[in-house]
CSV table of C-alpha atoms and ligand atoms in Angstrom, one decimal:
chain,number,residue,atom,x,y,z
A,1,MET,CA,-15.9,-17.3,-10.4
A,2,SER,CA,-18.4,-17.6,-13.3
A,3,PRO,CA,-17.5,-15.7,-16.5
A,4,THR,CA,-20.6,-13.4,-16.1
A,5,GLU,CA,-19.6,-12.3,-12.6
A,6,PRO,CA,-18.7,-8.7,-12.5
A,7,GLU,CA,-15.1,-7.8,-12.3
A,8,ALA,CA,-15.9,-5.9,-8.9
A,9,ALA,CA,-17.4,-9.1,-7.3
A,10,ALA,CA,-14.5,-11.0,-8.6
A,11,ALA,CA,-12.1,-8.7,-7.0
A,12,LEU,CA,-14.0,-8.8,-3.7
A,13,ARG,CA,-13.6,-12.5,-3.8
A,14,HIS,CA,-10.0,-12.3,-4.8
A,15,ALA,CA,-9.2,-9.9,-1.9
A,16,ARG,CA,-10.9,-12.4,0.7
A,17,ALA,CA,-9.0,-15.3,-0.5
A,18,ARG,CA,-5.8,-13.3,0.0
A,19,THR,CA,-7.0,-12.2,3.5
A,20,GLU,CA,-7.7,-15.8,4.5
A,21,ALA,CA,-4.3,-17.1,3.2
A,22,LEU,CA,-2.5,-14.6,5.2
A,23,LEU,CA,-4.3,-15.3,8.6
A,24,ALA,CA,-4.8,-19.0,8.1
A,25,PRO,CA,-1.3,-19.9,9.6
A,26,LEU,CA,-1.8,-17.9,12.8
A,27,SER,CA,-2.9,-19.0,16.2
A,28,ASP,CA,-5.7,-17.0,18.0
A,29,ASP,CA,-2.9,-15.5,20.4
A,30,GLU,CA,-1.0,-14.2,17.4
A,31,LEU,CA,-4.3,-12.8,15.8
A,32,VAL,CA,-5.0,-10.7,19.0
A,33,HIS,CA,-1.5,-9.7,19.9
A,34,GLN,CA,-0.3,-6.1,19.7
A,35,ILE,CA,3.0,-7.1,17.8
A,36,SER,CA,4.2,-3.5,17.2
A,37,PRO,CA,2.9,0.0,18.3
A,38,LEU,CA,3.1,0.8,14.5
A,39,GLN,CA,0.7,-1.9,13.6
A,40,SER,CA,-2.8,-3.0,14.6
A,41,PRO,CA,-3.4,-6.4,16.1
A,42,LEU,CA,-4.1,-8.6,13.1
A,43,VAL,CA,-7.7,-9.2,14.3
A,44,TRP,CA,-8.3,-5.5,14.3
A,45,ASP,CA,-7.4,-5.4,10.5
A,46,LEU,CA,-9.7,-8.4,9.9
A,47,ALA,CA,-12.7,-6.9,11.6
A,48,HIS,CA,-11.8,-3.3,10.1
A,49,ILE,CA,-11.9,-4.9,6.7
A,50,GLY,CA,-15.5,-6.1,7.4
A,51,TYR,CA,-16.5,-2.8,9.1
A,52,PHE,CA,-15.2,-0.8,6.0
A,53,GLU,CA,-17.2,-3.1,3.6
A,54,GLU,CA,-20.4,-2.8,5.7
A,55,LEU,CA,-20.0,0.9,5.9
A,56,TRP,CA,-19.6,1.7,2.3
A,57,LEU,CA,-21.5,-1.1,0.7
A,58,LEU,CA,-24.3,-1.9,3.1
A,59,ARG,CA,-24.9,1.3,5.2
A,60,ARG,CA,-23.9,4.1,2.8
A,61,ALA,CA,-24.9,2.6,-0.7
A,62,THR,CA,-27.9,0.6,0.3
A,63,GLY,CA,-29.0,2.3,3.4
A,64,ARG,CA,-28.9,-0.7,5.6
A,65,ARG,CA,-28.8,-0.2,9.5
A,66,PRO,CA,-25.4,-0.9,11.3
A,67,LEU,CA,-24.9,-4.5,12.5
A,68,ALA,CA,-23.5,-3.2,15.6
A,69,PRO,CA,-23.3,0.5,16.5
A,70,GLU,CA,-20.1,0.0,18.6
A,71,TYR,CA,-18.2,-0.9,15.8
A,72,ASN,CA,-18.0,2.8,14.7
A,73,ASP,CA,-15.8,3.4,17.5
A,74,LEU,CA,-13.8,0.0,17.5
A,75,TYR,CA,-13.1,-0.2,13.8
A,76,ASP,CA,-13.0,3.4,12.3
A,77,SER,CA,-9.3,4.0,11.8
A,78,PHE,CA,-9.5,7.5,13.1
A,79,ALA,CA,-11.1,6.7,16.4
A,80,HIS,CA,-7.9,5.0,18.0
A,81,GLY,CA,-4.4,5.1,17.2
A,82,ARG,CA,-2.7,1.8,16.0
A,83,ALA,CA,-0.7,1.4,19.2
A,84,GLU,CA,-3.9,1.6,21.3
A,85,ARG,CA,-6.0,-1.0,19.4
A,86,GLY,CA,-4.6,-4.0,21.4
A,87,ALA,CA,-6.3,-2.7,24.4
A,88,LEU,CA,-9.7,-2.1,23.0
A,89,PRO,CA,-12.5,-4.7,23.5
A,90,LEU,CA,-12.1,-6.1,20.0
A,91,LEU,CA,-14.0,-9.0,18.6
A,92,THR,CA,-12.4,-12.4,19.2
A,93,PRO,CA,-10.9,-14.1,15.9
A,94,GLU,CA,-13.9,-16.2,15.7
A,95,ALA,CA,-16.3,-13.5,15.9
A,96,ALA,CA,-14.3,-11.3,13.7
A,97,ARG,CA,-14.5,-14.1,11.1
A,98,ALA,CA,-18.2,-14.5,11.5
A,99,TYR,CA,-18.6,-10.7,11.2
A,100,VAL,CA,-16.6,-10.3,8.0
A,101,ALA,CA,-18.5,-13.5,6.5
A,102,GLU,CA,-21.9,-12.0,7.5
A,103,VAL,CA,-21.1,-8.7,5.8
A,104,ARG,CA,-19.8,-10.4,2.7
A,105,ALA,CA,-22.9,-12.6,2.4
A,106,ALA,CA,-25.2,-9.5,2.6
A,107,VAL,CA,-23.0,-7.6,0.1
A,108,LEU,CA,-23.2,-10.5,-2.4
A,109,GLU,CA,-27.1,-10.2,-2.1
A,110,VAL,CA,-27.2,-6.6,-2.8
A,111,LEU,CA,-24.6,-6.5,-5.4
A,112,PRO,CA,-26.9,-6.3,-8.2
A,113,GLU,CA,-28.2,-3.0,-6.7
A,114,LEU,CA,-24.8,-1.6,-6.7
A,115,THR,CA,-24.0,-1.6,-10.4
A,116,ARG,CA,-24.0,2.2,-10.5
A,117,GLU,CA,-21.7,2.3,-7.4
A,118,ASN,CA,-19.1,0.1,-8.9
A,119,PHE,CA,-16.4,2.5,-7.9
A,120,LEU,CA,-17.3,1.8,-4.1
A,121,VAL,CA,-17.0,-2.0,-4.7
A,122,GLU,CA,-13.7,-1.7,-6.4
A,123,MET,CA,-12.6,0.6,-3.5
A,124,VAL,CA,-13.6,-1.9,-1.0
A,125,ALA,CA,-11.8,-4.6,-2.9
A,126,GLN,CA,-8.7,-2.5,-3.0
A,127,HIS,CA,-8.9,-1.7,0.7
A,128,GLU,CA,-9.0,-5.3,1.7
A,129,LEU,CA,-5.9,-5.9,-0.5
A,130,GLN,CA,-4.0,-2.8,1.1
A,131,HIS,CA,-4.8,-4.1,4.5
A,132,GLY,CA,-3.5,-7.6,3.3
A,133,GLU,CA,-0.1,-5.8,2.7
A,134,THR,CA,-0.4,-4.0,6.0
A,135,MET,CA,-1.0,-7.5,7.8
A,136,ALA,CA,2.0,-8.8,5.9
A,137,GLN,CA,4.3,-5.8,7.5
A,138,THR,CA,2.9,-7.1,10.8
A,139,LEU,CA,3.8,-10.6,10.1
A,140,GLU,CA,7.4,-9.6,9.2
A,141,LEU,CA,7.6,-7.4,12.3
A,142,GLY,CA,6.6,-10.3,14.6
A,143,ASN,CA,8.6,-12.9,12.7
A,144,LEU,CA,5.4,-14.8,12.0
A,145,PRO,CA,4.8,-17.2,9.1
A,146,GLY,CA,2.9,-16.0,6.2
A,147,PRO,CA,2.0,-17.6,2.8
A,148,PRO,CA,4.6,-17.5,-0.1
A,149,PRO,CA,6.3,-15.5,-1.4
A,150,HIS,CA,8.4,-15.0,1.5
A,151,GLY,CA,10.3,-12.0,0.1
A,152,PRO,CA,11.0,-10.0,-2.9
A,153,PRO,CA,12.4,-11.5,-6.3
A,154,ASP,CA,16.1,-11.4,-7.2
A,155,VAL,CA,17.1,-8.4,-9.2
A,156,GLU,CA,19.8,-8.0,-11.8
A,157,ALA,CA,19.5,-4.9,-14.0
A,158,SER,CA,22.5,-2.5,-14.0
A,159,GLY,CA,23.0,0.8,-15.7
A,160,ASP,CA,20.4,3.6,-16.2
A,161,VAL,CA,18.3,5.1,-19.0
A,162,LEU,CA,17.6,8.6,-20.3
A,163,VAL,CA,14.2,10.0,-19.9
A,164,GLU,CA,13.7,12.7,-22.4
A,165,GLY,CA,12.4,16.1,-21.2
A,166,GLY,CA,9.0,17.3,-22.0
A,167,PRO,CA,5.4,17.1,-21.0
A,168,PHE,CA,3.6,13.9,-19.9
A,169,ALA,CA,0.3,13.0,-18.3
A,170,LEU,CA,0.5,12.5,-14.6
A,171,GLY,CA,-2.2,10.7,-12.9
A,172,SER,CA,-5.3,8.7,-14.0
A,173,ASP,CA,-9.0,9.1,-14.7
A,174,ASP,CA,-9.4,5.2,-14.7
A,175,PRO,CA,-12.5,3.9,-12.8
A,176,TRP,CA,-10.2,2.1,-10.3
A,177,ALA,CA,-8.1,5.4,-9.6
A,178,TYR,CA,-8.4,6.8,-6.1
A,179,ASP,CA,-9.1,10.5,-5.6
A,180,ASN,CA,-5.4,11.3,-5.2
A,181,GLU,CA,-4.4,10.0,-8.6
A,182,ARG,CA,-7.0,12.4,-10.2
A,183,PRO,CA,-7.3,14.6,-12.2
A,184,GLN,CA,-4.9,13.4,-14.9
A,185,HIS,CA,-3.0,16.5,-15.9
A,186,VAL,CA,0.0,17.4,-18.0
A,187,VAL,CA,3.2,18.3,-16.2
A,188,GLU,CA,6.5,19.3,-17.6
A,189,VAL,CA,9.6,17.0,-16.6
A,190,ALA,CA,13.1,18.0,-17.5
A,191,ALA,CA,15.3,15.2,-18.8
A,192,PHE,CA,16.8,13.0,-16.2
A,193,ARG,CA,18.4,9.5,-16.0
A,194,ILE,CA,17.0,6.6,-13.9
A,195,ASP,CA,18.4,3.3,-12.8
A,196,ARG,CA,17.2,0.3,-14.7
A,197,GLY,CA,17.4,-1.8,-11.4
A,198,LEU,CA,16.7,-1.5,-7.8
A,199,VAL,CA,19.3,-1.1,-5.1
A,200,THR,CA,20.3,-4.5,-3.9
A,201,ASN,CA,21.2,-5.8,-0.5
A,202,ALA,CA,24.9,-6.2,-1.7
A,203,GLU,CA,24.9,-2.6,-2.9
A,204,PHE,CA,23.5,-1.2,0.3
A,205,ALA,CA,25.8,-3.3,2.3
A,206,GLN,CA,28.8,-1.4,0.7
A,207,PHE,CA,27.1,1.9,1.9
A,208,VAL,CA,26.6,0.4,5.5
A,209,GLU,CA,30.3,-0.7,5.6
A,210,ALA,CA,31.6,2.7,4.1
A,211,GLU,CA,29.4,5.0,6.1
A,212,GLY,CA,28.5,3.0,9.2
A,213,ALA,CA,24.9,3.3,8.5
A,214,ALA,CA,22.4,1.1,10.3
A,215,LEU,CA,21.5,-2.2,8.7
A,216,PRO,CA,18.1,-2.1,7.4
A,217,ALA,CA,15.3,-3.6,9.9
A,218,HIS,CA,14.6,-7.2,9.3
A,219,TRP,CA,17.1,-7.6,6.6
A,220,THR,CA,16.1,-11.1,6.3
A,221,ARG,CA,14.3,-13.6,8.8
A,222,ASP,CA,17.6,-15.4,9.4
A,223,GLY,CA,19.7,-12.2,9.6
A,224,GLN,CA,21.7,-13.0,6.4
A,225,PRO,CA,21.0,-10.7,3.4
A,226,ALA,CA,20.3,-12.3,0.3
A,227,PRO,CA,22.7,-10.3,-1.9
A,228,SER,CA,20.7,-10.2,-5.1
A,229,GLU,CA,17.3,-9.2,-3.5
A,230,PRO,CA,16.5,-5.5,-3.6
A,231,VAL,CA,17.1,-3.8,-0.3
A,232,GLN,CA,13.8,-3.3,1.7
A,233,HIS,CA,12.5,-1.8,5.0
A,234,VAL,CA,14.8,1.3,4.4
A,235,SER,CA,13.3,4.6,5.5
A,236,PHE,CA,13.2,7.6,3.4
A,237,ASP,CA,16.0,9.2,5.3
A,238,GLU,CA,18.3,6.1,4.6
A,239,ALA,CA,17.1,5.8,1.0
A,240,GLU,CA,18.2,9.3,0.5
A,241,ALA,CA,21.4,9.1,2.3
A,242,TYR,CA,22.4,6.0,0.1
A,243,THR,CA,21.6,7.9,-3.1
A,244,ARG,CA,23.7,10.8,-2.0
A,245,TRP,CA,26.7,8.4,-1.0
A,246,ALA,CA,26.1,6.8,-4.5
A,247,GLY,CA,26.4,10.1,-6.1
A,248,LYS,CA,22.7,10.0,-7.3
A,249,ARG,CA,19.4,11.1,-6.0
A,250,LEU,CA,15.8,9.8,-5.5
A,251,PRO,CA,13.4,10.6,-8.4
A,252,THR,CA,10.5,12.9,-8.1
A,253,GLU,CA,7.0,11.5,-8.1
A,254,PRO,CA,6.4,12.8,-11.8
A,255,GLU,CA,9.9,11.5,-12.8
A,256,TRP,CA,9.0,8.0,-11.6
A,257,GLU,CA,5.6,7.9,-13.2
A,258,LYS,CA,6.9,9.4,-16.5
A,259,ALA,CA,9.7,6.8,-16.5
A,260,VAL,CA,7.2,3.9,-16.0
A,261,LYS,CA,4.8,5.2,-18.6
A,262,THR,CA,7.3,6.0,-21.3
A,263,LEU,CA,10.1,3.5,-21.1
A,264,ASP,CA,7.8,0.6,-20.9
A,265,GLY,CA,9.7,-2.6,-20.0
A,266,GLU,CA,13.1,-0.9,-19.6
A,267,LEU,CA,12.9,-0.5,-15.9
A,268,GLU,CA,13.3,-3.8,-14.2
A,269,HIS,CA,10.7,-4.5,-11.4
A,270,ALA,CA,9.2,-1.2,-11.6
A,271,ARG,CA,6.2,-2.7,-9.8
A,272,GLY,CA,5.8,-5.7,-7.7
A,273,ALA,CA,9.2,-6.0,-6.0
A,274,VAL,CA,9.7,-3.2,-3.4
A,275,TRP,CA,7.9,0.1,-3.0
A,276,GLN,CA,10.4,3.0,-4.2
A,277,TRP,CA,10.7,6.1,-2.2
A,278,THR,CA,10.3,9.5,-4.3
A,279,THR,CA,11.2,13.1,-3.0
A,280,SER,CA,7.7,14.2,-3.4
A,281,PHE,CA,5.6,15.2,-0.5
A,282,PHE,CA,2.2,13.6,-0.5
A,283,GLU,CA,-0.3,16.3,-1.7
A,284,GLY,CA,-3.4,16.6,-3.9
A,285,TYR,CA,-3.0,17.1,-7.5
A,286,PRO,CA,-4.3,20.5,-8.9
A,287,GLY,CA,-8.0,20.2,-9.0
A,288,PHE,CA,-8.0,17.5,-6.3
A,289,ARG,CA,-11.4,16.7,-5.1
A,290,ALA,CA,-11.7,14.2,-2.0
A,291,PHE,CA,-13.9,11.1,-3.1
A,292,PRO,CA,-15.7,9.4,-1.7
A,293,TYR,CA,-14.1,10.3,1.8
A,294,ALA,CA,-11.6,12.9,2.9
A,295,GLU,CA,-10.0,10.4,5.3
A,296,TYR,CA,-8.5,8.3,2.6
A,297,SER,CA,-6.0,10.8,1.3
A,298,GLU,CA,-6.8,14.4,2.1
A,299,VAL,CA,-6.1,14.3,6.0
A,300,PHE,CA,-2.5,13.2,5.2
A,301,PHE,CA,-1.8,16.1,2.8
A,302,GLY,CA,0.6,18.7,4.2
A,303,ASN,CA,1.9,16.6,7.0
A,304,GLY,CA,5.3,15.5,5.7
A,305,TYR,CA,4.3,12.2,4.3
A,306,ARG,CA,6.7,11.2,1.3
A,307,VAL,CA,5.1,9.3,-1.7
A,308,LEU,CA,6.4,5.8,-2.7
A,309,ARG,CA,5.5,4.4,-6.0
A,310,GLY,CA,5.5,0.9,-7.6
A,311,GLY,CA,4.4,-1.7,-5.2
A,312,SER,CA,6.1,-4.5,-3.4
A,313,TRP,CA,6.1,-8.4,-3.7
A,314,MET,CA,3.2,-8.1,-1.3
A,315,THR,CA,1.1,-5.7,-3.3
A,316,ASP,CA,-1.6,-7.1,-5.4
A,317,PRO,CA,-1.6,-6.2,-9.1
A,318,LEU,CA,-5.0,-4.5,-8.6
A,319,VAL,CA,-3.2,-2.0,-6.5
A,320,ALA,CA,0.2,-1.8,-8.2
A,321,ARG,CA,-1.0,0.6,-10.9
A,322,PRO,CA,1.6,2.9,-12.4
A,323,THR,CA,-0.3,5.8,-11.1
A,324,PHE,CA,-0.9,4.4,-7.4
A,325,ARG,CA,0.4,6.6,-4.6
A,326,ASN,CA,1.5,5.2,-1.4
A,327,TRP,CA,2.8,7.4,1.3
A,328,ASP,CA,4.6,7.1,4.6
A,329,LEU,CA,6.6,9.3,7.2
A,330,PRO,CA,10.1,9.8,6.1
A,331,ASP,CA,11.7,7.7,9.2
A,332,ARG,CA,9.2,4.7,8.7
A,333,ARG,CA,10.7,1.4,7.6
A,334,GLN,CA,8.1,-1.0,8.4
A,335,ILE,CA,6.8,-1.1,4.8
A,336,PHE,CA,8.2,-3.0,1.9
A,337,SER,CA,10.3,0.1,0.8
A,338,GLY,CA,13.3,0.2,-1.3
A,339,ILE,CA,15.4,2.4,-3.6
A,340,ARG,CA,15.6,3.1,-7.3
A,341,CYS,CA,18.1,5.9,-8.0
A,342,ALA,CA,17.8,8.6,-10.4
A,343,SER,CA,20.3,11.3,-11.5
A,344,ASP,CA,20.5,14.6,-13.5
A,345,VAL,CA,21.7,14.6,-17.2
B,1,LIG,C1,-2.3,3.9,1.5
B,1,LIG,C2,-1.2,2.2,2.8
B,1,LIG,C3,-1.0,4.8,3.4
B,1,LIG,O1,-2.6,2.3,5.4
B,1,LIG,O2,-2.9,4.2,5.9
B,1,LIG,C4,-6.1,1.4,4.5
B,1,LIG,C5,-4.3,2.5,3.0
B,1,LIG,N1,-6.2,3.5,4.0
B,1,LIG,N2,-7.2,1.8,5.1
B,1,LIG,C6,-2.9,3.4,5.1
B,1,LIG,C7,-5.5,2.6,3.9
B,1,LIG,C8,-7.4,3.3,4.7
B,1,LIG,C9,-3.1,3.7,3.5
B,1,LIG,N3,-1.9,3.7,2.8
B,2,LIG,FE1,-8.5,0.8,6.3
């Protein structure tokens, strides 16, 4: 990367390096296999990454013709559910690699024309990084090898801290922010307490023993929980049950963000260990406007999705912003989701 290379182009390059590292250890059979009905075949994610980049940076931003009209049906995420994608006439791994490389070469050529569309370039880079995390979930579900790291970092912190009541600015107006983080607006949050650390496997094991709760899925690859790692692959429902058993509760989304923005450094692994469930439903902030496309966020509003915050050990730092909002259904546990407890004062 040359020092004059725009930040957005560097982000594209960085995202591609991650995608390649994730997929490099896999055979063609592993790439085309429908590993789980919750996930796409990995080769679908790969071609979809290229399709999304072509759609936004070549077709929409610079008016290029589609490279292949049938990709609209194959690789648009709303055309077919994930469980059906293994049965589609998808590109082979070799053809998918050639397609994403062809798109990227064309994008690098037109990049100087895209300086006023910087948001779109950044969005495309983030999209690829997000699919990197989705692909890592698929690897975990299929017990397939991925690049290091192979799990979350150990965590230690104990105790909790007080977050003072009062207003704070929720959301972001930064150039990288998605529509669902905008507009930044002031909200009032009553005083509450939040745990400095994440719930560990050792702590969750006590809950499992006491309550006969189910073991988290894929606790570890060899079936032995590493006691000091944060528990992950717990659903919202399991996370909430744990907090009730522990005499605590999950934070709301504004509480989580306020704690991270105001207690700088006091929370351990606020970002980059496991996603943390909040009680908040995924909805638009007041004044929300879909941008640049309603299918990123808006179509999920009002459908019972819960928000997760913070980012996992597989989340790229570009994505793990303090304002970034992830979401999933309350019974899902394929994501790298864990628990940070809060409580009333
Ligand atoms: C933000 C992870 C919920 O996978 O549905 C990828 C990210 N959006 N392509 C998802 C996304 C379009 C999104 N999540
Ligand atoms: Fe996508």
